[in-house]
Amino acid sequence: MARPEPWQLIAENYPVSVVMQTRFQDIDPNRHLNNVAFAALFENARVRLNRNLRPWADRPRNERSMIAAVTINYLREGQYPDDVEISSGVSRIGRSSYVITQAMFQNGQCIATCDSTIVCRTDGQGKPLRQEVIEELEKMRTNGKP
């Protein structure tokens, strides 16, 4: 497993940040946040980022965006009931896909990172991203290098 880049561990390198509560049901037998809780928290923050992309609201009915891959790096144990802050941004924009990069912070430390590859499909086939979508994705760029 590749380690996260140093820039990914700094909250200020992401354009969007949201604080989320952890739940009692998120803990494992060791009383730490379980891996499914990490995935769900990252998913909620990723959805919020996507909702900020205005062109998606009026996209053609035959256009879909789908998750192609998700990679989570667990760096430290998460604790209940402490809140987490999830910072998100777009780290890569390809011809028909883009990558949302995220970092989860708790009590001032990065406890996990997540990269999600999103692909655009039109009529069931991979198609290039529309120019207006690319322009909105550019506004959500991280300050890191990929």
GROMACS .gro file of N, CA and C in nm:
model
  438
    1MET      N    1   0.085  -0.118   0.000
    1MET     CA    2   0.000   0.000   0.000
    1MET      C    3   0.089   0.124   0.000
    2ALA      N    4   0.059   0.216  -0.088
    2ALA     CA    5   0.134   0.341  -0.095
    2ALA      C    6   0.093   0.433   0.021
    3ARG      N    7   0.191   0.495   0.080
    3ARG     CA    8   0.163   0.591   0.187
    3ARG      C    9   0.110   0.721   0.127
    4PRO      N   10   0.024   0.792   0.201
    4PRO     CA   11  -0.024   0.921   0.150
    4PRO      C   12   0.092   1.020   0.133
    5GLU      N   13   0.077   1.109   0.039
    5GLU     CA   14   0.175   1.217   0.019
    5GLU      C   15   0.166   1.314   0.138
    6PRO      N   16   0.275   1.377   0.175
    6PRO     CA   17   0.272   1.470   0.289
    6PRO      C   18   0.166   1.580   0.278
    7TRP      N   19   0.141   1.630   0.156
    7TRP     CA   20   0.042   1.737   0.141
    7TRP      C   21  -0.099   1.690   0.177
    8GLN      N   22  -0.125   1.559   0.164
    8GLN     CA   23  -0.258   1.506   0.193
    8GLN      C   24  -0.292   1.512   0.341
    9LEU      N   25  -0.194   1.526   0.427
    9LEU     CA   26  -0.214   1.523   0.571
    9LEU      C   27  -0.239   1.660   0.632
   10ILE      N   28  -0.257   1.763   0.545
   10ILE     CA   29  -0.276   1.900   0.591
   10ILE      C   30  -0.414   1.949   0.546
   11ALA      N   31  -0.500   1.979   0.642
   11ALA     CA   32  -0.640   2.015   0.613
   11ALA      C   33  -0.651   2.137   0.522
   12GLU      N   34  -0.561   2.230   0.535
   12GLU     CA   35  -0.568   2.354   0.456
   12GLU      C   36  -0.544   2.331   0.306
   13ASN      N   37  -0.500   2.215   0.268
   13ASN     CA   38  -0.477   2.186   0.126
   13ASN      C   39  -0.603   2.142   0.051
   14TYR      N   40  -0.715   2.143   0.120
   14TYR     CA   41  -0.842   2.100   0.060
   14TYR      C   42  -0.940   2.218   0.060
   15PRO      N   43  -1.019   2.232  -0.048
   15PRO     CA   44  -1.111   2.345  -0.057
   15PRO      C   45  -1.240   2.330   0.024
   16VAL      N   46  -1.277   2.207   0.060
   16VAL     CA   47  -1.405   2.185   0.129
   16VAL      C   48  -1.377   2.104   0.255
   17SER      N   49  -1.442   2.143   0.364
   17SER     CA   50  -1.424   2.071   0.490
   17SER      C   51  -1.559   2.064   0.562
   18VAL      N   52  -1.585   1.951   0.627
   18VAL     CA   53  -1.710   1.932   0.700
   18VAL      C   54  -1.679   1.856   0.829
   19VAL      N   55  -1.746   1.896   0.936
   19VAL     CA   56  -1.732   1.827   1.065
   19VAL      C   57  -1.850   1.732   1.078
   20MET      N   58  -1.820   1.608   1.117
   20MET     CA   59  -1.925   1.506   1.133
   20MET      C   60  -1.912   1.441   1.269
   21GLN      N   61  -2.026   1.405   1.324
   21GLN     CA   62  -2.027   1.335   1.452
   21GLN      C   63  -2.004   1.186   1.429
   22THR      N   64  -1.928   1.127   1.520
   22THR     CA   65  -1.918   0.981   1.519
   22THR      C   66  -2.035   0.928   1.601
   23ARG      N   67  -2.067   0.801   1.582
   23ARG     CA   68  -2.181   0.741   1.650
   23ARG      C   69  -2.136   0.621   1.731
   24PHE      N   70  -2.210   0.589   1.834
   24PHE     CA   71  -2.178   0.472   1.915
   24PHE      C   72  -2.173   0.346   1.830
   25GLN      N   73  -2.264   0.336   1.734
   25GLN     CA   74  -2.269   0.218   1.648
   25GLN      C   75  -2.148   0.208   1.555
   26ASP      N   76  -2.063   0.312   1.550
   26ASP     CA   77  -1.944   0.311   1.466
   26ASP      C   78  -1.825   0.239   1.530
   27ILE      N   79  -1.836   0.200   1.657
   27ILE     CA   80  -1.718   0.143   1.723
   27ILE      C   81  -1.712  -0.009   1.710
   28ASP      N   82  -1.589  -0.058   1.713
   28ASP     CA   83  -1.564  -0.202   1.706
   28ASP      C   84  -1.546  -0.256   1.848
   29PRO      N   85  -1.522  -0.386   1.864
   29PRO     CA   86  -1.506  -0.443   1.999
   29PRO      C   87  -1.390  -0.381   2.079
   30ASN      N   88  -1.294  -0.320   2.008
   30ASN     CA   89  -1.182  -0.254   2.076
   30ASN      C   90  -1.214  -0.109   2.112
   31ARG      N   91  -1.338  -0.067   2.086
   31ARG     CA   92  -1.387   0.068   2.115
   31ARG      C   93  -1.321   0.175   2.028
   32HIS      N   94  -1.282   0.136   1.905
   32HIS     CA   95  -1.230   0.229   1.806
   32HIS      C   96  -1.331   0.237   1.691
   33LEU      N   97  -1.324   0.343   1.612
   33LEU     CA   98  -1.409   0.352   1.494
   33LEU      C   99  -1.373   0.236   1.401
   34ASN      N  100  -1.475   0.166   1.350
   34ASN     CA  101  -1.447   0.053   1.262
   34ASN      C  102  -1.428   0.100   1.117
   35ASN      N  103  -1.377   0.010   1.033
   35ASN     CA  104  -1.346   0.047   0.895
   35ASN      C  105  -1.470   0.086   0.816
   36VAL      N  106  -1.584   0.028   0.845
   36VAL     CA  107  -1.708   0.064   0.776
   36VAL      C  108  -1.750   0.207   0.811
   37ALA      N  109  -1.728   0.248   0.935
   37ALA     CA  110  -1.758   0.385   0.976
   37ALA      C  111  -1.671   0.484   0.900
   38PHE      N  112  -1.541   0.453   0.885
   38PHE     CA  113  -1.452   0.540   0.807
   38PHE      C  114  -1.508   0.556   0.666
   39ALA      N  115  -1.543   0.444   0.603
   39ALA     CA  116  -1.593   0.448   0.465
   39ALA      C  117  -1.721   0.531   0.455
   40ALA      N  118  -1.813   0.515   0.551
   40ALA     CA  119  -1.939   0.590   0.548
   40ALA      C  120  -1.915   0.739   0.569
   41LEU      N  121  -1.826   0.774   0.658
   41LEU     CA  122  -1.795   0.916   0.682
   41LEU      C  123  -1.733   0.979   0.558
   42PHE      N  124  -1.639   0.909   0.495
   42PHE     CA  125  -1.581   0.960   0.371
   42PHE      C  126  -1.688   0.972   0.262
   43GLU      N  127  -1.779   0.875   0.253
   43GLU     CA  128  -1.885   0.879   0.152
   43GLU      C  129  -1.973   1.002   0.172
   44ASN      N  130  -2.015   1.029   0.294
   44ASN     CA  131  -2.100   1.146   0.321
   44ASN      C  132  -2.031   1.275   0.280
   45ALA      N  133  -1.904   1.288   0.312
   45ALA     CA  134  -1.830   1.409   0.274
   45ALA      C  135  -1.813   1.418   0.123
   46ARG      N  136  -1.790   1.303   0.057
   46ARG     CA  137  -1.774   1.300  -0.089
   46ARG      C  138  -1.904   1.344  -0.157
   47VAL      N  139  -2.017   1.299  -0.107
   47VAL     CA  140  -2.146   1.338  -0.164
   47VAL      C  141  -2.167   1.489  -0.149
   48ARG      N  142  -2.130   1.543  -0.035
   48ARG     CA  143  -2.143   1.688  -0.015
   48ARG      C  144  -2.059   1.765  -0.115
   49LEU      N  145  -1.937   1.717  -0.141
   49LEU     CA  146  -1.852   1.782  -0.241
   49LEU      C  147  -1.918   1.777  -0.378
   50ASN      N  148  -1.967   1.660  -0.418
   50ASN     CA  149  -2.033   1.647  -0.548
   50ASN      C  150  -2.155   1.737  -0.561
   51ARG      N  151  -2.226   1.758  -0.451
   51ARG     CA  152  -2.345   1.845  -0.456
   51ARG      C  153  -2.307   1.990  -0.479
   52ASN      N  154  -2.183   2.026  -0.449
   52ASN     CA  155  -2.136   2.163  -0.474
   52ASN      C  156  -2.105   2.187  -0.621
   53LEU      N  157  -2.098   2.081  -0.700
   53LEU     CA  158  -2.069   2.095  -0.842
   53LEU      C  159  -2.199   2.126  -0.916
   54ARG      N  160  -2.227   2.249  -0.941
   54ARG     CA  161  -2.356   2.292  -0.996
   54ARG      C  162  -2.398   2.222  -1.125
   55PRO      N  163  -2.310   2.202  -1.222
   55PRO     CA  164  -2.357   2.140  -1.347
   55PRO      C  165  -2.416   2.001  -1.328
   56TRP      N  166  -2.382   1.931  -1.220
   56TRP     CA  167  -2.440   1.798  -1.200
   56TRP      C  168  -2.591   1.806  -1.178
   57ALA      N  169  -2.638   1.916  -1.124
   57ALA     CA  170  -2.781   1.930  -1.096
   57ALA      C  171  -2.864   1.933  -1.225
   58ASP      N  172  -2.806   1.985  -1.331
   58ASP     CA  173  -2.882   1.995  -1.456
   58ASP      C  174  -2.820   1.912  -1.567
   59ARG      N  175  -2.753   1.803  -1.530
   59ARG     CA  176  -2.689   1.720  -1.630
   59ARG      C  177  -2.794   1.645  -1.712
   60PRO      N  178  -2.754   1.600  -1.830
   60PRO     CA  179  -2.847   1.523  -1.913
   60PRO      C  180  -2.894   1.396  -1.840
   61ARG      N  181  -3.016   1.356  -1.867
   61ARG     CA  182  -3.075   1.240  -1.798
   61ARG      C  183  -2.998   1.111  -1.825
   62ASN      N  184  -2.930   1.101  -1.938
   62ASN     CA  185  -2.858   0.979  -1.972
   62ASN      C  186  -2.714   0.978  -1.920
   63GLU      N  187  -2.675   1.082  -1.846
   63GLU     CA  188  -2.539   1.092  -1.793
   63GLU      C  189  -2.537   1.051  -1.647
   64ARG      N  190  -2.439   0.968  -1.612
   64ARG     CA  191  -2.425   0.921  -1.474
   64ARG      C  192  -2.280   0.934  -1.430
   65SER      N  193  -2.260   0.956  -1.302
   65SER     CA  194  -2.126   0.946  -1.247
   65SER      C  195  -2.125   0.828  -1.152
   66MET      N  196  -2.017   0.751  -1.156
   66MET     CA  197  -2.009   0.628  -1.079
   66MET      C  198  -1.872   0.616  -1.014
   67ILE      N  199  -1.871   0.549  -0.900
   67ILE     CA  200  -1.745   0.518  -0.833
   67ILE      C  201  -1.677   0.403  -0.907
   68ALA      N  202  -1.552   0.422  -0.946
   68ALA     CA  203  -1.477   0.315  -1.011
   68ALA      C  204  -1.380   0.249  -0.912
   69ALA      N  205  -1.331   0.327  -0.816
   69ALA     CA  206  -1.236   0.272  -0.718
   69ALA      C  207  -1.233   0.362  -0.596
   70VAL      N  208  -1.214   0.299  -0.479
   70VAL     CA  209  -1.198   0.371  -0.353
   70VAL      C  210  -1.081   0.308  -0.279
   71THR      N  211  -0.987   0.392  -0.236
   71THR     CA  212  -0.873   0.346  -0.158
   71THR      C  213  -0.870   0.424  -0.028
   72ILE      N  214  -0.877   0.354   0.084
   72ILE     CA  215  -0.870   0.419   0.215
   72ILE      C  216  -0.741   0.375   0.284
   73ASN      N  217  -0.666   0.471   0.333
   73ASN     CA  218  -0.546   0.445   0.413
   73ASN      C  219  -0.580   0.477   0.558
   74TYR      N  220  -0.576   0.376   0.643
   74TYR     CA  221  -0.604   0.394   0.786
   74TYR      C  222  -0.471   0.426   0.855
   75LEU      N  223  -0.459   0.548   0.908
   75LEU     CA  224  -0.333   0.593   0.963
   75LEU      C  225  -0.327   0.586   1.115
   76ARG      N  226  -0.441   0.609   1.181
   76ARG     CA  227  -0.450   0.605   1.327
   76ARG      C  228  -0.588   0.556   1.365
   77GLU      N  229  -0.602   0.516   1.489
   77GLU     CA  230  -0.733   0.474   1.540
   77GLU      C  231  -0.821   0.596   1.560
   78GLY      N  232  -0.948   0.581   1.524
   78GLY     CA  233  -1.046   0.685   1.549
   78GLY      C  234  -1.120   0.655   1.678
   79GLN      N  235  -1.164   0.760   1.745
   79GLN     CA  236  -1.227   0.746   1.877
   79GLN      C  237  -1.372   0.796   1.876
   80TYR      N  238  -1.457   0.725   1.944
   80TYR     CA  239  -1.593   0.771   1.973
   80TYR      C  240  -1.589   0.827   2.114
   81PRO      N  241  -1.652   0.940   2.144
   81PRO     CA  242  -1.751   1.016   2.069
   81PRO      C  243  -1.695   1.140   2.000
   82ASP      N  244  -1.565   1.147   1.980
   82ASP     CA  245  -1.504   1.267   1.922
   82ASP      C  246  -1.548   1.286   1.777
   83ASP      N  247  -1.578   1.412   1.741
   83ASP     CA  248  -1.612   1.445   1.603
   83ASP      C  249  -1.492   1.424   1.512
   84VAL      N  250  -1.518   1.412   1.383
   84VAL     CA  251  -1.412   1.410   1.282
   84VAL      C  252  -1.436   1.526   1.186
   85GLU      N  253  -1.328   1.574   1.130
   85GLU     CA  254  -1.336   1.674   1.025
   85GLU      C  255  -1.283   1.609   0.898
   86ILE      N  256  -1.362   1.615   0.792
   86ILE     CA  257  -1.321   1.554   0.666
   86ILE      C  258  -1.301   1.665   0.564
   87SER      N  259  -1.180   1.672   0.512
   87SER     CA  260  -1.143   1.771   0.411
   87SER      C  261  -1.139   1.701   0.277
   88SER      N  262  -1.193   1.767   0.174
   88SER     CA  263  -1.207   1.703   0.043
   88SER      C  264  -1.171   1.800  -0.069
   89GLY      N  265  -1.126   1.743  -0.180
   89GLY     CA  266  -1.098   1.821  -0.299
   89GLY      C  267  -1.073   1.729  -0.417
   90VAL      N  268  -1.060   1.787  -0.533
   90VAL     CA  269  -1.033   1.712  -0.656
   90VAL      C  270  -0.883   1.718  -0.681
   91SER      N  271  -0.820   1.601  -0.687
   91SER     CA  272  -0.675   1.599  -0.707
   91SER      C  273  -0.634   1.572  -0.851
   92ARG      N  274  -0.720   1.505  -0.928
   92ARG     CA  275  -0.688   1.474  -1.067
   92ARG      C  276  -0.815   1.486  -1.151
   93ILE      N  277  -0.797   1.537  -1.272
   93ILE     CA  278  -0.907   1.542  -1.369
   93ILE      C  279  -0.856   1.479  -1.497
   94GLY      N  280  -0.922   1.372  -1.537
   94GLY     CA  281  -0.886   1.303  -1.661
   94GLY      C  282  -0.984   1.335  -1.771
   95ARG      N  283  -0.982   1.257  -1.876
   95ARG     CA  284  -1.072   1.279  -1.989
   95ARG      C  285  -1.215   1.244  -1.955
   96SER      N  286  -1.234   1.130  -1.885
   96SER     CA  287  -1.370   1.087  -1.851
   96SER      C  288  -1.384   1.054  -1.702
   97SER      N  289  -1.285   1.091  -1.623
   97SER     CA  290  -1.290   1.061  -1.481
   97SER      C  291  -1.216   1.168  -1.401
   98TYR      N  292  -1.238   1.164  -1.270
   98TYR     CA  293  -1.165   1.253  -1.180
   98TYR      C  294  -1.150   1.182  -1.047
   99VAL      N  295  -1.057   1.232  -0.966
   99VAL     CA  296  -1.029   1.172  -0.836
   99VAL      C  297  -1.060   1.273  -0.726
  100ILE      N  298  -1.145   1.231  -0.633
  100ILE     CA  299  -1.170   1.309  -0.512
  100ILE      C  300  -1.075   1.255  -0.406
  101THR      N  301  -0.992   1.342  -0.351
  101THR     CA  302  -0.898   1.306  -0.246
  101THR      C  303  -0.948   1.367  -0.116
  102GLN      N  304  -0.943   1.289  -0.009
  102GLN     CA  305  -0.996   1.332   0.120
  102GLN      C  306  -0.900   1.295   0.232
  103ALA      N  307  -0.912   1.368   0.341
  103ALA     CA  308  -0.838   1.335   0.464
  103ALA      C  309  -0.933   1.353   0.582
  104MET      N  310  -0.923   1.260   0.677
  104MET     CA  311  -1.007   1.265   0.798
  104MET      C  312  -0.917   1.302   0.916
  105PHE      N  313  -0.961   1.404   0.989
  105PHE     CA  314  -0.886   1.453   1.103
  105PHE      C  315  -0.968   1.437   1.230
  106GLN      N  316  -0.899   1.403   1.339
  106GLN     CA  317  -0.964   1.394   1.469
  106GLN      C  318  -0.863   1.439   1.574
  107ASN      N  319  -0.907   1.531   1.657
  107ASN     CA  320  -0.822   1.584   1.763
  107ASN      C  321  -0.687   1.633   1.710
  108GLY      N  322  -0.692   1.701   1.595
  108GLY     CA  323  -0.573   1.763   1.539
  108GLY      C  324  -0.480   1.672   1.461
  109GLN      N  325  -0.516   1.544   1.443
  109GLN     CA  326  -0.431   1.451   1.370
  109GLN      C  327  -0.506   1.389   1.254
  110CYS      N  328  -0.434   1.365   1.144
  110CYS     CA  329  -0.493   1.296   1.031
  110CYS      C  330  -0.500   1.147   1.066
  111ILE      N  331  -0.621   1.091   1.064
  111ILE     CA  332  -0.636   0.950   1.101
  111ILE      C  333  -0.661   0.860   0.979
  112ALA      N  334  -0.692   0.919   0.863
  112ALA     CA  335  -0.714   0.839   0.742
  112ALA      C  336  -0.717   0.929   0.619
  113THR      N  337  -0.686   0.870   0.505
  113THR     CA  338  -0.702   0.939   0.377
  113THR      C  339  -0.784   0.848   0.285
  114CYS      N  340  -0.841   0.909   0.183
  114CYS     CA  341  -0.925   0.834   0.090
  114CYS      C  342  -0.914   0.896  -0.049
  115ASP      N  343  -0.895   0.812  -0.150
  115ASP     CA  344  -0.899   0.853  -0.290
  115ASP      C  345  -1.011   0.777  -0.358
  116SER      N  346  -1.101   0.851  -0.423
  116SER     CA  347  -1.214   0.790  -0.494
  116SER      C  348  -1.209   0.833  -0.640
  117THR      N  349  -1.204   0.736  -0.730
  117THR     CA  350  -1.207   0.765  -0.873
  117THR      C  351  -1.352   0.761  -0.919
  118ILE      N  352  -1.395   0.872  -0.979
  118ILE     CA  353  -1.531   0.888  -1.029
  118ILE      C  354  -1.526   0.889  -1.181
  119VAL      N  355  -1.608   0.807  -1.246
  119VAL     CA  356  -1.612   0.805  -1.392
  119VAL      C  357  -1.746   0.858  -1.441
  120CYS      N  358  -1.741   0.919  -1.558
  120CYS     CA  359  -1.863   0.971  -1.622
  120CYS      C  360  -1.907   0.869  -1.727
  121ARG      N  361  -2.036   0.833  -1.721
  121ARG     CA  362  -2.091   0.739  -1.819
  121ARG      C  363  -2.216   0.802  -1.881
  122THR      N  364  -2.223   0.792  -2.012
  122THR     CA  365  -2.339   0.841  -2.086
  122THR      C  366  -2.390   0.727  -2.172
  123ASP      N  367  -2.519   0.699  -2.160
  123ASP     CA  368  -2.580   0.588  -2.233
  123ASP      C  369  -2.505   0.457  -2.207
  124GLY      N  370  -2.457   0.440  -2.083
  124GLY     CA  371  -2.391   0.316  -2.043
  124GLY      C  372  -2.247   0.300  -2.090
  125GLN      N  373  -2.190   0.405  -2.148
  125GLN     CA  374  -2.052   0.399  -2.196
  125GLN      C  375  -1.970   0.513  -2.137
  126GLY      N  376  -1.840   0.490  -2.120
  126GLY     CA  377  -1.753   0.597  -2.075
  126GLY      C  378  -1.749   0.708  -2.177
  127LYS      N  379  -1.769   0.830  -2.133
  127LYS     CA  380  -1.768   0.946  -2.222
  127LYS      C  381  -1.684   1.056  -2.157
  128PRO      N  382  -1.630   1.146  -2.238
  128PRO     CA  383  -1.552   1.257  -2.181
  128PRO      C  384  -1.639   1.346  -2.091
  129LEU      N  385  -1.574   1.404  -1.991
  129LEU     CA  386  -1.642   1.500  -1.903
  129LEU      C  387  -1.681   1.622  -1.985
  130ARG      N  388  -1.799   1.677  -1.960
  130ARG     CA  389  -1.840   1.800  -2.027
  130ARG      C  390  -1.752   1.916  -1.980
  131GLN      N  391  -1.730   2.015  -2.066
  131GLN     CA  392  -1.643   2.128  -2.033
  131GLN      C  393  -1.691   2.203  -1.910
  132GLU      N  394  -1.821   2.222  -1.894
  132GLU     CA  395  -1.871   2.294  -1.777
  132GLU      C  396  -1.845   2.216  -1.647
  133VAL      N  397  -1.843   2.084  -1.657
  133VAL     CA  398  -1.810   2.001  -1.540
  133VAL      C  399  -1.662   2.017  -1.506
  134ILE      N  400  -1.578   2.014  -1.609
  134ILE     CA  401  -1.434   2.032  -1.586
  134ILE      C  402  -1.408   2.167  -1.519
  135GLU      N  403  -1.476   2.270  -1.564
  135GLU     CA  404  -1.457   2.404  -1.505
  135GLU      C  405  -1.495   2.405  -1.357
  136GLU      N  406  -1.602   2.338  -1.320
  136GLU     CA  407  -1.642   2.331  -1.180
  136GLU      C  408  -1.545   2.244  -1.099
  137LEU      N  409  -1.498   2.135  -1.157
  137LEU     CA  410  -1.400   2.050  -1.089
  137LEU      C  411  -1.272   2.128  -1.062
  138GLU      N  412  -1.230   2.210  -1.156
  138GLU     CA  413  -1.108   2.291  -1.137
  138GLU      C  414  -1.120   2.381  -1.014
  139LYS      N  415  -1.240   2.430  -0.986
  139LYS     CA  416  -1.261   2.517  -0.868
  139LYS      C  417  -1.245   2.440  -0.738
  140MET      N  418  -1.255   2.307  -0.743
  140MET     CA  419  -1.248   2.223  -0.623
  140MET      C  420  -1.111   2.156  -0.609
  141ARG      N  421  -1.011   2.202  -0.681
  141ARG     CA  422  -0.876   2.142  -0.679
  141ARG      C  423  -0.812   2.150  -0.542
  142THR      N  424  -0.739   2.044  -0.508
  142THR     CA  425  -0.656   2.044  -0.387
  142THR      C  426  -0.532   2.129  -0.413
  143ASN      N  427  -0.463   2.165  -0.306
  143ASN     CA  428  -0.339   2.240  -0.319
  143ASN      C  429  -0.217   2.149  -0.326
  144GLY      N  430  -0.239   2.019  -0.340
  144GLY     CA  431  -0.129   1.924  -0.345
  144GLY      C  432  -0.094   1.888  -0.486
  145LYS      N  433   0.012   1.812  -0.503
  145LYS     CA  434   0.054   1.767  -0.634
  145LYS      C  435   0.020   1.622  -0.657
  146PRO      N  436  -0.053   1.588  -0.756
  146PRO     CA  437  -0.050   1.453  -0.810
  146PRO      C  438   0.006   1.459  -0.948
   0.00000   0.00000   0.00000
